[in-house]
């Protein structure tokens, strides 16, 4: 027969054969775990990570004359958070101006996407604290 949902300490588990992860307890995962990707939409010439996922994707757009802006996140960044921004270059090369919380090697946010038209660029980030996000180019022009 079909398994039925079980509630343990206020947590509903889909079936009696499933288990629930516990905060504060070491876990061994037996199935793949993944995080979502939020597709960011441009607001004028600015993309703003919103904290809904750890990974983001966006395409640089024509509205950004030569540079698009990746603004500081709209939610307070949490230390230890990391992820990737998948950035697709536009049909004419655009650069990125980074918000004041982003830092790269040398202390400033100088990481740029490759200029290859429609090239896919991956920028990794790590939140050092609530006002410092370290970025690095993970892969440029990695179009598949």
Coordinates of C-alpha atoms in Angstrom, one line a residue:
X1 CA 0.0 0.0 0.0
X2 CA 0.9 3.7 -0.2
X3 CA 2.9 5.2 2.6
X4 CA 1.2 7.9 4.6
X5 CA 2.6 11.1 6.0
X6 CA 3.8 11.1 9.6
X7 CA 4.1 14.0 12.0
X8 CA 6.9 13.9 14.5
X9 CA 7.4 16.9 16.9
X10 CA 5.4 19.1 14.6
X11 CA 7.3 18.2 11.5
X12 CA 5.4 16.4 8.7
X13 CA 7.4 13.7 7.0
X14 CA 6.0 12.6 3.6
X15 CA 6.0 8.9 4.5
X16 CA 6.9 6.6 7.4
X17 CA 10.0 5.4 5.5
X18 CA 11.4 9.0 5.0
X19 CA 13.4 10.8 7.6
X20 CA 13.9 14.5 8.4
X21 CA 17.1 16.5 8.7
X22 CA 17.8 17.9 12.1
X23 CA 19.5 21.2 12.7
X24 CA 22.5 21.0 14.9
X25 CA 23.1 17.3 14.1
X26 CA 25.7 15.9 11.6
X27 CA 23.9 14.5 8.6
X28 CA 24.7 11.9 6.0
X29 CA 22.7 12.5 2.9
X30 CA 21.7 9.5 0.8
X31 CA 20.1 11.5 -2.0
X32 CA 21.2 14.5 -4.0
X33 CA 20.8 18.0 -2.4
X34 CA 20.6 21.1 -4.6
X35 CA 19.8 24.7 -4.4
X36 CA 17.6 26.7 -6.8
X37 CA 18.8 29.2 -9.4
X38 CA 17.0 32.6 -9.4
X39 CA 16.8 34.3 -12.8
X40 CA 17.4 37.9 -12.0
X41 CA 15.5 40.5 -14.1
X42 CA 17.0 43.8 -14.9
X43 CA 15.5 46.9 -13.3
X44 CA 16.6 49.7 -15.6
X45 CA 20.3 48.8 -15.7
X46 CA 20.6 47.0 -12.3
X47 CA 20.4 43.4 -11.2
X48 CA 19.7 42.8 -7.5
X49 CA 20.3 39.4 -5.9
X50 CA 17.3 38.9 -3.5
X51 CA 18.4 36.1 -1.2
X52 CA 15.8 33.6 -2.4
X53 CA 18.5 31.2 -3.6
X54 CA 22.3 30.8 -3.5
X55 CA 22.7 30.8 -7.3
X56 CA 21.6 33.4 -9.8
X57 CA 21.5 33.8 -13.6
X58 CA 21.1 36.8 -15.8
X59 CA 21.8 38.2 -19.2
X60 CA 23.5 41.6 -19.6
X61 CA 21.1 43.7 -21.6
X62 CA 21.0 46.5 -24.2
X63 CA 19.6 49.0 -21.6
X64 CA 23.0 48.9 -20.0
X65 CA 24.8 51.3 -22.3
X66 CA 28.3 49.8 -21.6
X67 CA 28.0 48.6 -18.0
X68 CA 25.3 46.8 -16.0
X69 CA 25.2 47.0 -12.2
X70 CA 25.1 44.1 -9.9
X71 CA 23.7 45.8 -6.8
X72 CA 24.3 44.8 -3.2
X73 CA 21.8 42.0 -2.2
X74 CA 18.3 43.2 -1.1
X75 CA 18.5 40.9 1.9
X76 CA 21.3 41.1 4.5
X77 CA 24.0 38.6 3.4
X78 CA 24.7 35.7 5.8
X79 CA 28.3 34.8 6.5
X80 CA 29.3 31.5 5.1
X81 CA 26.8 31.6 2.2
X82 CA 28.3 30.9 -1.2
X83 CA 27.0 30.4 -4.7
X84 CA 27.5 31.2 -8.4
X85 CA 26.2 33.8 -10.7
X86 CA 25.8 32.6 -14.3
X87 CA 26.1 35.7 -16.5
X88 CA 25.4 35.6 -20.2
X89 CA 27.1 38.3 -22.3
X90 CA 25.0 40.4 -24.6
X91 CA 25.3 40.8 -28.4
X92 CA 27.6 43.7 -27.7
X93 CA 30.1 43.4 -24.9
X94 CA 29.0 44.8 -21.6
X95 CA 30.9 45.2 -18.3
X96 CA 29.7 45.0 -14.7
X97 CA 29.8 47.6 -12.0
X98 CA 29.6 45.8 -8.7
X99 CA 27.9 47.1 -5.5
X100 CA 30.0 48.3 -2.6
X101 CA 29.8 44.9 -0.7
X102 CA 31.6 43.0 -3.5
X103 CA 35.3 42.4 -3.3
X104 CA 37.9 40.5 -5.4
X105 CA 41.6 40.0 -5.2
X106 CA 43.3 43.3 -4.5
X107 CA 40.3 44.6 -2.4
X108 CA 38.0 45.9 -5.1
X109 CA 35.4 44.3 -7.3
X110 CA 37.2 44.1 -10.7
X111 CA 35.9 40.8 -11.9
X112 CA 34.4 41.1 -15.4
X113 CA 32.7 38.8 -17.8
X114 CA 34.4 37.8 -21.0
X115 CA 33.5 40.0 -24.0
X116 CA 32.6 37.1 -26.2
X117 CA 29.1 37.6 -27.6
X118 CA 26.6 35.4 -25.9
X119 CA 29.4 33.9 -23.8
X120 CA 28.4 32.3 -20.5
X121 CA 30.4 33.4 -17.5
X122 CA 30.4 31.9 -14.0
X123 CA 31.3 34.2 -11.1
X124 CA 31.6 32.5 -7.7
X125 CA 31.0 34.3 -4.5
X126 CA 31.5 33.7 -0.8
X127 CA 29.9 35.9 2.0
X128 CA 32.7 36.8 4.5
X129 CA 30.3 38.8 6.7
X130 CA 27.2 40.9 6.3
X131 CA 28.9 43.6 4.3
X132 CA 31.7 41.8 2.4
X133 CA 31.1 39.4 -0.5
X134 CA 34.2 37.9 -2.1
X135 CA 33.9 37.3 -5.8
X136 CA 36.1 35.5 -8.3
X137 CA 35.8 34.4 -12.0
X138 CA 35.1 30.7 -11.8
X139 CA 34.9 30.2 -15.6
X140 CA 34.7 32.8 -18.4
X141 CA 33.3 32.2 -21.9
X142 CA 32.2 28.7 -20.8
X143 CA 29.4 28.4 -23.3
X144 CA 28.4 24.8 -23.8

